[in-house]
Coordinates of C-alpha atoms and ligand atoms in Angstrom, one line a residue:
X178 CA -8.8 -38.7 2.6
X179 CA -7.6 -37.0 -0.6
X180 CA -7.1 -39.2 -3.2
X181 CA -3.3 -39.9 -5.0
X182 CA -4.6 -38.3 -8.1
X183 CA -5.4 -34.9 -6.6
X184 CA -2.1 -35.3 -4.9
X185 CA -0.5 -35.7 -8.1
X186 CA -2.2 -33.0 -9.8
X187 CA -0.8 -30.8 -6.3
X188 CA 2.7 -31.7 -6.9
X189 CA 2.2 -30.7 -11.0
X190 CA 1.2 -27.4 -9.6
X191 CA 3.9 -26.6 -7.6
X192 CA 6.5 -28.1 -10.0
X193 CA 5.0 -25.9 -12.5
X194 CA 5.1 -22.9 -10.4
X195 CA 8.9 -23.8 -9.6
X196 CA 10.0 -23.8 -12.5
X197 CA 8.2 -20.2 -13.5
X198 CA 9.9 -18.9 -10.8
X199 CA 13.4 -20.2 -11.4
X200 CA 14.7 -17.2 -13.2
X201 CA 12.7 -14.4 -11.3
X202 CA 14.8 -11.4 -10.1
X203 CA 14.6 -11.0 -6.5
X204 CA 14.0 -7.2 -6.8
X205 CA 11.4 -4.8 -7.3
X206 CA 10.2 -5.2 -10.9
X207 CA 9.3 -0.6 -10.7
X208 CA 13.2 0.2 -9.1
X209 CA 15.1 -1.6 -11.5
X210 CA 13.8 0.1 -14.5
X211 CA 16.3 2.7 -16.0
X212 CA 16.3 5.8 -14.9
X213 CA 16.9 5.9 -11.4
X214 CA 18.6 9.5 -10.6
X215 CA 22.1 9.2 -8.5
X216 CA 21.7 9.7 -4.6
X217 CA 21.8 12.6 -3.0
X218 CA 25.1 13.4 -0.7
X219 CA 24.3 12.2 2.7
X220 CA 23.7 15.2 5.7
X221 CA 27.0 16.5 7.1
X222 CA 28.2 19.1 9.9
X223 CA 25.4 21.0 11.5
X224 CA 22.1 22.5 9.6
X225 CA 19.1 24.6 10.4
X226 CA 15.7 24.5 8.5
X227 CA 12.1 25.3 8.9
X228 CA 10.7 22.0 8.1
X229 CA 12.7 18.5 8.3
X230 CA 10.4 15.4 6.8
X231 CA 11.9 12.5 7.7
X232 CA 11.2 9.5 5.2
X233 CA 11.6 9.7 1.4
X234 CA 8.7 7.4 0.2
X235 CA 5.3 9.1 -0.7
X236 CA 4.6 10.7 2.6
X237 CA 7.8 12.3 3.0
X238 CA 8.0 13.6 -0.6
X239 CA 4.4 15.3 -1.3
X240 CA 5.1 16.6 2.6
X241 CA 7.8 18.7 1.2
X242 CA 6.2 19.4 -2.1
X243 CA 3.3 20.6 -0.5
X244 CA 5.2 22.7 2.3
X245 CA 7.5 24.7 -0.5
X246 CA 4.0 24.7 -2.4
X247 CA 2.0 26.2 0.7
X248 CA 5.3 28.6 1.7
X249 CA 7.8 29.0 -1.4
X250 CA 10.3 30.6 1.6
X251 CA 10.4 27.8 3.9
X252 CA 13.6 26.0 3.6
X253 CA 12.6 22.7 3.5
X254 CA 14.8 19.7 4.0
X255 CA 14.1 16.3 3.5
X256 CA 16.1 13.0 5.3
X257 CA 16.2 10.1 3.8
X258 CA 18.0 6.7 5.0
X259 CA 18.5 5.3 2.0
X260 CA 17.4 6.4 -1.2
X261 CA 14.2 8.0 -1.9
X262 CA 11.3 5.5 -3.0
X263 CA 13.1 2.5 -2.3
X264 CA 10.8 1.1 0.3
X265 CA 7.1 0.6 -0.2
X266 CA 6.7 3.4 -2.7
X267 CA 9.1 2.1 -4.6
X268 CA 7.8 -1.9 -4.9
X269 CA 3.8 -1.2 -3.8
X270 CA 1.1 -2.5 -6.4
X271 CA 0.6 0.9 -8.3
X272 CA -3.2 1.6 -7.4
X273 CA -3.6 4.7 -6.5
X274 CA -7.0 4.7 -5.0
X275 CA -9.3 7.7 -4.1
X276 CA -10.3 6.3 -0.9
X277 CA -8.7 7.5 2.4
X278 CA -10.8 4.7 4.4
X279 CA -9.3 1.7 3.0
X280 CA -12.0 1.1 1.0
X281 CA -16.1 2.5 1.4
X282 CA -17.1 -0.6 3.4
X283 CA -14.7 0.6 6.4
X284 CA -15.3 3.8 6.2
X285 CA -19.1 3.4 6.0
X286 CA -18.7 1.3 9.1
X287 CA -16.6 3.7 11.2
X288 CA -17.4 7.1 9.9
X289 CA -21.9 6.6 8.3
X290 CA -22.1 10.4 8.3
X291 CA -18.4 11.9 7.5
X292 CA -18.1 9.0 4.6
X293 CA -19.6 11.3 1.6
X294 CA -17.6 14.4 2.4
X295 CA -14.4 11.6 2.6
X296 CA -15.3 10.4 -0.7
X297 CA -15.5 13.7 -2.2
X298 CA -12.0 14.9 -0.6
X299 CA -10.7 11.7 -1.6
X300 CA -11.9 12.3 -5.2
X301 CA -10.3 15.3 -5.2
X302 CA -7.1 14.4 -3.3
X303 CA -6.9 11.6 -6.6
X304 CA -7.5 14.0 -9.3
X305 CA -4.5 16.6 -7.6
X306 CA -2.4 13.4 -7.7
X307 CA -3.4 13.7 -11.6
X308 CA -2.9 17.9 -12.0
X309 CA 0.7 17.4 -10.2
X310 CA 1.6 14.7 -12.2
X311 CA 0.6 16.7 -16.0
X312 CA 2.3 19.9 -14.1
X313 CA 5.4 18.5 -13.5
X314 CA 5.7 16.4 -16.5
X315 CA 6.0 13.1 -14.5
X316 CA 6.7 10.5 -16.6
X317 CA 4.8 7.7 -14.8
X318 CA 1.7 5.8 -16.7
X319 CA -0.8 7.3 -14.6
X320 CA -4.2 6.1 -16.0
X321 CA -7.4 5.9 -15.0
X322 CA -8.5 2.5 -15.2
X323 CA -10.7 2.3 -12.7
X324 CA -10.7 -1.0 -10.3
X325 CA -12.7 -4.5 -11.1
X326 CA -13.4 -6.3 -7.7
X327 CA -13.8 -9.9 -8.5
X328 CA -15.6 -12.6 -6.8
X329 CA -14.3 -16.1 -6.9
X330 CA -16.3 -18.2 -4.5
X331 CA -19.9 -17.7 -4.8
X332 CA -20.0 -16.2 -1.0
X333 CA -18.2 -13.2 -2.7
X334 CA -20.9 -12.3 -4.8
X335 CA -23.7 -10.6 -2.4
X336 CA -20.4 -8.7 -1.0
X337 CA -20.1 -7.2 -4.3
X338 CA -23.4 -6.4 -4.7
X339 CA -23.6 -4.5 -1.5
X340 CA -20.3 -2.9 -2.1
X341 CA -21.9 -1.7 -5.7
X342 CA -25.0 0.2 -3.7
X343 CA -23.0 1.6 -1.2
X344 CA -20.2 3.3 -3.7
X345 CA -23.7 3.9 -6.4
X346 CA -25.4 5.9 -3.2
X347 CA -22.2 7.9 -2.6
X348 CA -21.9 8.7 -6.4
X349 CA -19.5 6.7 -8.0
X350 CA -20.0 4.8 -11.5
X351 CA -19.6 1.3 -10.9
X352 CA -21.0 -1.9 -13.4
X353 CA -22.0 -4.9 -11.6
X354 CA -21.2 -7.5 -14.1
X355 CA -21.9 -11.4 -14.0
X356 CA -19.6 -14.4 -14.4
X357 CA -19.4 -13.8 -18.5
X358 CA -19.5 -10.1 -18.3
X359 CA -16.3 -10.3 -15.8
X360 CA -14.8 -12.7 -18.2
X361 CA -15.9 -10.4 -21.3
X362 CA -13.2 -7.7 -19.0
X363 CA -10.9 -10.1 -18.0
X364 CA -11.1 -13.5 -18.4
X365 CA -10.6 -15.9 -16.1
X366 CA -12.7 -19.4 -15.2
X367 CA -12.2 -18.7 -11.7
X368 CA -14.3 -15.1 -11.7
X369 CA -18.1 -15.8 -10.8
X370 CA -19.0 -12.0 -11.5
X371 CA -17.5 -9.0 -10.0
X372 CA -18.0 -5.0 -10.4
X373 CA -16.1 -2.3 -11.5
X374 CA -15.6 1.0 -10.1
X375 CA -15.0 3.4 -12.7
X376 CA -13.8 6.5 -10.8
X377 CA -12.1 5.7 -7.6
X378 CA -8.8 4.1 -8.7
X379 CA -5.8 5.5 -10.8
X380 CA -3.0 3.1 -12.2
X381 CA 0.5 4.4 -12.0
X382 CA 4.0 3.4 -12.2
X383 CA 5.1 3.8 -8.8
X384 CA 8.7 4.4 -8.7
X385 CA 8.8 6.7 -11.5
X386 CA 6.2 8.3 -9.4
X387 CA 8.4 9.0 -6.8
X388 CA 11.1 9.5 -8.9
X389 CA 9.2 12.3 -10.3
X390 CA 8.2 13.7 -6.9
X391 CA 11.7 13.5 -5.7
X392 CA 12.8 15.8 -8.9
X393 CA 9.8 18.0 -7.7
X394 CA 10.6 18.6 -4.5
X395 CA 14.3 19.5 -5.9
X396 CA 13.2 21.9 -8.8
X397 CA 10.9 23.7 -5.9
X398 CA 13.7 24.1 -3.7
X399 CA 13.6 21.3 -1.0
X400 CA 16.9 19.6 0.1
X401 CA 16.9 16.6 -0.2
X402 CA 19.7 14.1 1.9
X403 CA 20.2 10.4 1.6
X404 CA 21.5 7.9 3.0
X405 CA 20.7 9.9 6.1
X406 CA 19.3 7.6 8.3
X407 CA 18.2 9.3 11.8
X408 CA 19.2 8.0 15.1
X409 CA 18.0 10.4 17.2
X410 CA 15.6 13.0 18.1
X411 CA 15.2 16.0 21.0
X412 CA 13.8 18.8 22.0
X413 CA 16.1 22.1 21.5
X414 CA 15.1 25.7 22.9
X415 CA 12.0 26.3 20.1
X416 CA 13.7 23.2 17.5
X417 CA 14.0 19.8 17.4
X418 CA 17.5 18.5 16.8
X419 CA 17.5 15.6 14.7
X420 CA 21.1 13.4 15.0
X421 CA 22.3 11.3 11.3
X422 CA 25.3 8.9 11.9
X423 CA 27.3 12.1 9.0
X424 CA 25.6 15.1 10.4
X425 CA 22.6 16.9 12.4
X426 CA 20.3 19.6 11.7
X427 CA 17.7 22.0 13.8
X428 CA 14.4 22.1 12.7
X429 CA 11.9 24.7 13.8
X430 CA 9.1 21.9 12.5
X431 CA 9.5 18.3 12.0
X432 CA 7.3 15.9 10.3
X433 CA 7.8 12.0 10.7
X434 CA 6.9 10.0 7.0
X435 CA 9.1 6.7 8.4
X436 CA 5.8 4.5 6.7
X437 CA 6.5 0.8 8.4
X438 CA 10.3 1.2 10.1
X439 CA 10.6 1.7 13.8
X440 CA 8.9 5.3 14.6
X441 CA 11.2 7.9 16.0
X442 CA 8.5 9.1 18.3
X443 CA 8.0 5.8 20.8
X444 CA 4.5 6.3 21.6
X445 CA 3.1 5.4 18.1
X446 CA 4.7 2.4 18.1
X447 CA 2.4 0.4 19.9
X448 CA -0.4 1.5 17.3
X449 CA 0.9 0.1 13.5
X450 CA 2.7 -3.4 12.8
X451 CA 5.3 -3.6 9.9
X452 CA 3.1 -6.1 7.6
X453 CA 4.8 -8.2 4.7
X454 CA 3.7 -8.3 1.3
X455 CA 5.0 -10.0 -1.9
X456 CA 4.8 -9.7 -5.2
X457 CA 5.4 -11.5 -8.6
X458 CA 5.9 -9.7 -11.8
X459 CA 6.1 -12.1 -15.4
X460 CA 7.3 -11.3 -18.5
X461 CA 6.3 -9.4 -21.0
X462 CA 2.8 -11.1 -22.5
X463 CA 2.8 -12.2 -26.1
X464 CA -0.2 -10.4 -28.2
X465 CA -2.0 -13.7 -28.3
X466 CA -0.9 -13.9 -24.2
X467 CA -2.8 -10.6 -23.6
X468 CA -5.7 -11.4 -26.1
X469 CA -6.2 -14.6 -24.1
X470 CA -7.1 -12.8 -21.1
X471 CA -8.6 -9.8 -22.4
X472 CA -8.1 -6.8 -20.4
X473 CA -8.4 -4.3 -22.9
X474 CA -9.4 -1.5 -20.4
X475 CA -6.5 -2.6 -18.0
X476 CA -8.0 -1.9 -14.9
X477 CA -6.8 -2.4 -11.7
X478 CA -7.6 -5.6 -10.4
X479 CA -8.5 -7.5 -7.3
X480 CA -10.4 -10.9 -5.6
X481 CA -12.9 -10.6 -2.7
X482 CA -11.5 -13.2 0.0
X483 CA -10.2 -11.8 3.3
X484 CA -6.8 -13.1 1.9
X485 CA -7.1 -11.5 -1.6
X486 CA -4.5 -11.7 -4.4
X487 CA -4.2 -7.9 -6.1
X488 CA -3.5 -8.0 -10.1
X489 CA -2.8 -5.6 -12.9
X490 CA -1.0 -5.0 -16.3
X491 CA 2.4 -2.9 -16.5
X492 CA 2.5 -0.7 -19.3
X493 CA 4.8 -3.5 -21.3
X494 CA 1.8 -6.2 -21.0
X495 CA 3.6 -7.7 -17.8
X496 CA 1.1 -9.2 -15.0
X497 CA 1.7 -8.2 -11.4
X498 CA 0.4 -10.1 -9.4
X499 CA 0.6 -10.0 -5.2
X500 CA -1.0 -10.1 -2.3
X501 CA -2.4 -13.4 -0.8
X502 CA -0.3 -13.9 2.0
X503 CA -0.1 -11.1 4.9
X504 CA 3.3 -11.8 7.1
X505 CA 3.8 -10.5 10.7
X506 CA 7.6 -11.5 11.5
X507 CA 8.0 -12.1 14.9
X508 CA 8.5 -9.3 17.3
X509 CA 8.0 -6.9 14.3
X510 CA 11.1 -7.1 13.1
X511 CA 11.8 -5.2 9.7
X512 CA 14.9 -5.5 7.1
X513 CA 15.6 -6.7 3.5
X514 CA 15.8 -10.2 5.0
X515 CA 12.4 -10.7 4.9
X516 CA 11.8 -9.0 0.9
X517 CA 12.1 -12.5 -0.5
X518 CA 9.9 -15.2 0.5
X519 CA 10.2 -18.3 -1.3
X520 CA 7.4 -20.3 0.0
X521 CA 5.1 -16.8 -0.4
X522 CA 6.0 -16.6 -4.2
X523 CA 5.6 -20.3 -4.9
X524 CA 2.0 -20.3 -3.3
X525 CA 1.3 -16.9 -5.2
X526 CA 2.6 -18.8 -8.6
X527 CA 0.4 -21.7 -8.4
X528 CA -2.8 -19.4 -7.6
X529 CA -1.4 -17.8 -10.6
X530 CA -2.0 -20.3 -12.8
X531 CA -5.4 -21.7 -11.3
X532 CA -6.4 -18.2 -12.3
X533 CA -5.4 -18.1 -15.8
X534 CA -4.3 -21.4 -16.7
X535 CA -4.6 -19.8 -20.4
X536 CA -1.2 -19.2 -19.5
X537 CA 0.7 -21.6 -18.4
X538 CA 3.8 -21.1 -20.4
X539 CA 4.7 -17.6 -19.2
X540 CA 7.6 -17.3 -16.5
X541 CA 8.0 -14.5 -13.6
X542 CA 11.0 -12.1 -14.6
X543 CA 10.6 -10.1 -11.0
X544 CA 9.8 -10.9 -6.8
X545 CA 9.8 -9.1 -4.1
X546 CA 8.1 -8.5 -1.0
X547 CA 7.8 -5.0 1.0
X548 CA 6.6 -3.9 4.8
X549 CA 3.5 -1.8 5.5
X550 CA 2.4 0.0 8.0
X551 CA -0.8 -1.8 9.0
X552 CA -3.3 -0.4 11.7
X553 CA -6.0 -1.9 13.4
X554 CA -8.2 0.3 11.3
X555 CA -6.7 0.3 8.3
X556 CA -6.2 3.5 7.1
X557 CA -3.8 6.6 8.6
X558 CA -3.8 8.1 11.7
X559 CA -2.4 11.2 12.4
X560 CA -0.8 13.2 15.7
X561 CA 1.4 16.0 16.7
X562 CA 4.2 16.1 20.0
X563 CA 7.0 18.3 20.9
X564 CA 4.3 20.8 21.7
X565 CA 2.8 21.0 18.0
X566 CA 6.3 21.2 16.7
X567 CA 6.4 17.8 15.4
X568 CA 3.2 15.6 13.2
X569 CA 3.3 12.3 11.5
X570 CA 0.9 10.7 9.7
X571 CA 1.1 6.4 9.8
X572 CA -0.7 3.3 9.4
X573 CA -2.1 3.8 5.4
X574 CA -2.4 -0.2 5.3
X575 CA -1.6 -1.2 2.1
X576 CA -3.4 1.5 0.3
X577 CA -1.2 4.6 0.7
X578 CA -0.5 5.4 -2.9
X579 CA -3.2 8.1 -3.3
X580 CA -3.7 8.6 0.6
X581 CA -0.7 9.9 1.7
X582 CA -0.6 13.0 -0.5
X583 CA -4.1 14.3 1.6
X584 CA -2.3 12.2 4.9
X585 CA 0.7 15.4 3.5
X586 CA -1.5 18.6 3.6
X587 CA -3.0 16.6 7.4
X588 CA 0.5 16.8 8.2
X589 CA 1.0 20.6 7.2
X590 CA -2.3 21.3 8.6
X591 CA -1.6 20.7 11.9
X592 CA 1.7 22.0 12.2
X593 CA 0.1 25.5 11.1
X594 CA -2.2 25.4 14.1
X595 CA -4.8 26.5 12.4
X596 CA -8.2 24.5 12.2
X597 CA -9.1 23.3 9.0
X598 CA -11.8 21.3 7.7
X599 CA -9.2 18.5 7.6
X600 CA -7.9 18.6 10.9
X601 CA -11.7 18.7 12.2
X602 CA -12.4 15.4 10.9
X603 CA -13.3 12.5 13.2
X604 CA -11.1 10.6 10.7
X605 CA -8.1 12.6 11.7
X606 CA -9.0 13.5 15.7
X607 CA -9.6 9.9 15.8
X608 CA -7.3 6.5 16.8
X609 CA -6.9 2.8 15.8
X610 CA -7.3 0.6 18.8
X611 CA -3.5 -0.1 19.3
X612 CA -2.0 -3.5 19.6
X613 CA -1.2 -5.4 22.9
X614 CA 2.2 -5.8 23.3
X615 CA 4.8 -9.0 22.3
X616 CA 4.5 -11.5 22.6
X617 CA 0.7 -11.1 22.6
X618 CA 1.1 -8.9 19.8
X619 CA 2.4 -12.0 18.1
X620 CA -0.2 -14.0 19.1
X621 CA -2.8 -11.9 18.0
X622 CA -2.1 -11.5 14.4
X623 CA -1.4 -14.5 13.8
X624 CA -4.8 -16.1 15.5
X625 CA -6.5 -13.3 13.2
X626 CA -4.6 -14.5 9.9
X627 CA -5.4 -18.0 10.7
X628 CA -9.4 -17.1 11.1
X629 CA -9.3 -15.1 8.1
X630 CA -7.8 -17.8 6.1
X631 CA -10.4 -20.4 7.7
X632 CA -13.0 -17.6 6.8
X633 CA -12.3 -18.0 2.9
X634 CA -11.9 -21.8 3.2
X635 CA -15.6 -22.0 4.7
X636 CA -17.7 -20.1 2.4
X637 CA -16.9 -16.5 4.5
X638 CA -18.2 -17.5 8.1
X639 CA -16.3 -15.9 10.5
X640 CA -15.4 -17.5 14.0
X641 CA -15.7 -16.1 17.2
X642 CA -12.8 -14.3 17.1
X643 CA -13.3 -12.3 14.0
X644 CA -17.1 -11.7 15.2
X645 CA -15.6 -10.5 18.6
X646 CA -13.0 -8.4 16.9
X647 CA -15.9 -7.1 14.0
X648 CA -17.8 -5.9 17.2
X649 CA -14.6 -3.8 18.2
X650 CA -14.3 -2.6 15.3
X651 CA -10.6 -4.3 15.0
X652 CA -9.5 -6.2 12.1
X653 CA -6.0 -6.8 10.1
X654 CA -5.0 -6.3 6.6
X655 CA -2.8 -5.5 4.2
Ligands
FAD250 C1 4.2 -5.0 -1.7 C2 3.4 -3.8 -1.5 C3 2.2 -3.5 -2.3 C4 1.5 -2.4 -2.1 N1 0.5 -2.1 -2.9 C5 -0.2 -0.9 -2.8 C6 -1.1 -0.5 -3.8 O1 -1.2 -1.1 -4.9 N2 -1.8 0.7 -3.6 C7 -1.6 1.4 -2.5 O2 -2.2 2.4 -2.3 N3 -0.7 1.1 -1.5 C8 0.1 -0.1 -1.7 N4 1.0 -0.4 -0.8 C9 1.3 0.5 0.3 C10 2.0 1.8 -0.2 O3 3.2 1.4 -0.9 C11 2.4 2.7 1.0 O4 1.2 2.9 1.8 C12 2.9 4.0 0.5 O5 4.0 3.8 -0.4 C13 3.3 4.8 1.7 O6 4.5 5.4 1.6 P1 5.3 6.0 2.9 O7 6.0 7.2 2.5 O8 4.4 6.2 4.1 O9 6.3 4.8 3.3 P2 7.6 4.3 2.6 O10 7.5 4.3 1.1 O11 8.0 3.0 3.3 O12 8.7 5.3 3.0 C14 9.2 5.5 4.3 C15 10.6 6.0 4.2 O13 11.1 6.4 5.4 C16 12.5 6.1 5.5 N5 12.9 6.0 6.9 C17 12.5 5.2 7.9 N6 13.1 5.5 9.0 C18 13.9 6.5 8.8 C19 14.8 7.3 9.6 N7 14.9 7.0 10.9 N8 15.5 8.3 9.1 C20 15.4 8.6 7.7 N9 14.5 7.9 6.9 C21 13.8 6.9 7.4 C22 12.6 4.7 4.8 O14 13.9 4.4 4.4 C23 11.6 4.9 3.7 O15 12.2 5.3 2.5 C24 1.8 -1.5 -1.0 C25 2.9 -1.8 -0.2 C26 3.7 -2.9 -0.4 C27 4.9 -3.2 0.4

């Protein structure tokens, strides 16, 4: 039985973390930053174009960036149903990684002899995102920082370590550190050593990233329409006819970039669930704040459980600070009901503070939560219907920042019809194992999230039911 004193010292905790989170915004600390451009008119009457991308987060925008890129004469138009990076592109965690497997540990498992030419195309997919950015001018604190993978329970540690070989044999820089040269980076007494990855992570400010995308896309002649949701899709003669509640338009191609909302095209519903995950965002860090916890390379950081918390400075010395908690609502459903989650933020305030109690006196100014499109698999999957007239790329998993500009040009590849060394890849040919349907779908997650969490609670052994699913090569994520 626990005693009253560690009871006490609970209740302290979450008073503590209460009252940090009294005055947080609930709203995405990147959107409500100045600068947000005014919306574009929604679609009206009847329209024709080449290409329609439907979705205005990071798919949907490098999709048309690419396309006027590839063709400057294609008339490109892009739909939108609200405003352009307001969902997860617009509230994500900023990292924009290199990998296009969700990390190399997946990939390696899944893909042993395509993983080094995936490294090397995800290397260059990153360092595009970088030439695109200078081109254009984007205004958007794109750094790179690099990533520190932490462990905090000593069961973490040989992970790292194996992680380290694995990314060292496939040529990346990475520095194993121990418990003091973690703290040295950043410190906290809950980091037992961890390892840093030099080349395979960007940060970035991810709304003025896809502010500066959307203004992209614009100056290269895309149309863009918001607040254009569509309802409704069909074949017509050699188009697709796509119906908006103001307008509709023909489209001789279509691509679908709708991330983790309900998929136009039915039959890839069954293989992606809409995935909650929150964040906290704290004031502005004095200098002795920041100098408390080091941090003086500000690289992207992140713990090692299978529930791990995902942390990083803003480029005004804030902490974010998410993850943790992976929530599957019910039957799927998605809306901006489920973007704030008070018990979600309280437990990600506490861990918080057991993390850096250092700084105990600093508040949360921002929280917010966001849906992802999570696959069995973990990273995107890609297909075409309507004959090859339509593609869409889904299911990036929480780590679609830097993935969805090469999920774009997999996109544009296969609606040329032309092979390419991207459309040959196992990677692309290849599908998650989709989910059953509700209410075992349901039942499912949450029987994973409750074995992952008993997983971290008991040094990393994994039950049954994560072996059996680890032999299926299934797993869930965020
Ligand atoms: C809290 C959180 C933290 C994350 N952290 C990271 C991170 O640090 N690094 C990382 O790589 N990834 C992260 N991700 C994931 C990342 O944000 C996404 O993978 C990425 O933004 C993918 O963008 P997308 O364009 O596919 O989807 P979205 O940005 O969700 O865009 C889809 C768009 O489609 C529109 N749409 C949907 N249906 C229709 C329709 N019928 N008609 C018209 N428009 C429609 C939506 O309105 C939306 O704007 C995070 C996600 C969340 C929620």
């Amino acid at each position: 039985m626990r005693n009253s004193a560690s009871q006490l010292t609970d209740h302290a905790a979450r008073e503590h973390a209460q009252r940090a989170l009294a005055g947080a915004r609930p709203r995405s600390f990147w959107t409500s930053q100045a600068g947000a451009p005014e919306p574009a008119e929604a679609l009206a009457g009847a329209q024709r174009a080449d290409l329609v991308v439907v979705g205005g987060g990071f798919s949907g925008l490098w999709t048309a960036l690419l396309a006027r890129e590839r063709d400057p004469s294609a008339d490109v138009i892009l739909v939108e149903a609200s405003t352009a990076g307001w969902a997860a592109s617009g509230r994500n965690g900023g990292f924009c990684s290199a990998s296009l497997t969700h990390g190399i540990g997946n990939g390696l498992s899944r893909f042993p002899d395509e993983m080094p030419r995936l490294e090397q195309l995800g290397a260059q997919n990153l360092a595009e995102i970088g030439a695109t950015v200078a081109a254009h001018g984007i205004d958007c604190d794109f750094a790179m920082t690099g990533e520190l993978a932490v462990a905090t329970a000593p069961w973490q540690l040989d992970g790292l370590t194996e992680e380290a070989e694995a990314a060292r044999a496939l040529g990346h820089e990475v520095t194993e550190l121990d418990a003091a040269g973690v703290r040295a980076e950043l410190d906290s007494p809950a980091f037992l050593g961890g390892s840093w990855s030099h080349d395979t992570c960007a940060m970035v400010d991810p709304a003025r990233l896809a502010r500066g995308l959307r203004q992209a896309c614009l100056d290269a002649g895309v149309r863009i329409y918001e607040h254009s949701p569509v309802r409704a899709m069909h074949a017509d003669g050699a188009g697709i006819t796509l119906t908006m509640p103001t307008g509709r338009v023909e489209a001789g191609r279509v691509v679908l970039a709708t991330g983790a909302y309900p998929a136009l095209l039915r039959r890839i519903r069954s293989y992606f669930v809409p995935v909650y995950d929150y964040v906290l965002v704290t004031q502005t860090l004095s200098a002795a704040e920041l100098a408390s916890v080091g941090w003086r390379h500000r690289q992207g950081a992140a713990d090692s459980g299978n529930q791990f918390h995902y942390f990083r400075l803003t480029a005004d010395n804030r902490i974010l600070w998410g993850g943790y908690d992976a929530v599957y609502f019910a039957g799927g459903t998605v809306g901006r009901g489920h973007d704030q989650r008070p018990q979600t933020f309280h437990r990600l305030a506490e861990h918080f503070f057991a993390t850096f109690p250092q700084l105990e006196d600093v508040t949360f100014e921002y929280a917010w939560g966001g849906a992802i499109d999570t696959c069995s698999r973990f990273f995107a999957f890609y297909g075409t219907a309507f004959g090859g007239r339509l593609a869409y790329a889904c299911g990036h998993t929480g780590l679609g920042v830097g993935a969805s500009r090469f999920g774009a040009n997999v996109v544009l590849d296969l609606l040329s019809g032309v092979s390419t060394e991207r459309t040959e890849l196992e990677l692309v040919r290849s599908r998650p194992v989709p989910f059953p349907p509700e209410p075992a779908r349901t039942a499912v997650v949450q029987l994973t999230r409750a074995s992952l969490a008993r997983a971290d609670r008991d040094a990393g052994r994994r039950n049954l039911w994560l072996r059996t699913l680890d032999r299926l090569g299934l797993g869930f994520d965020s």
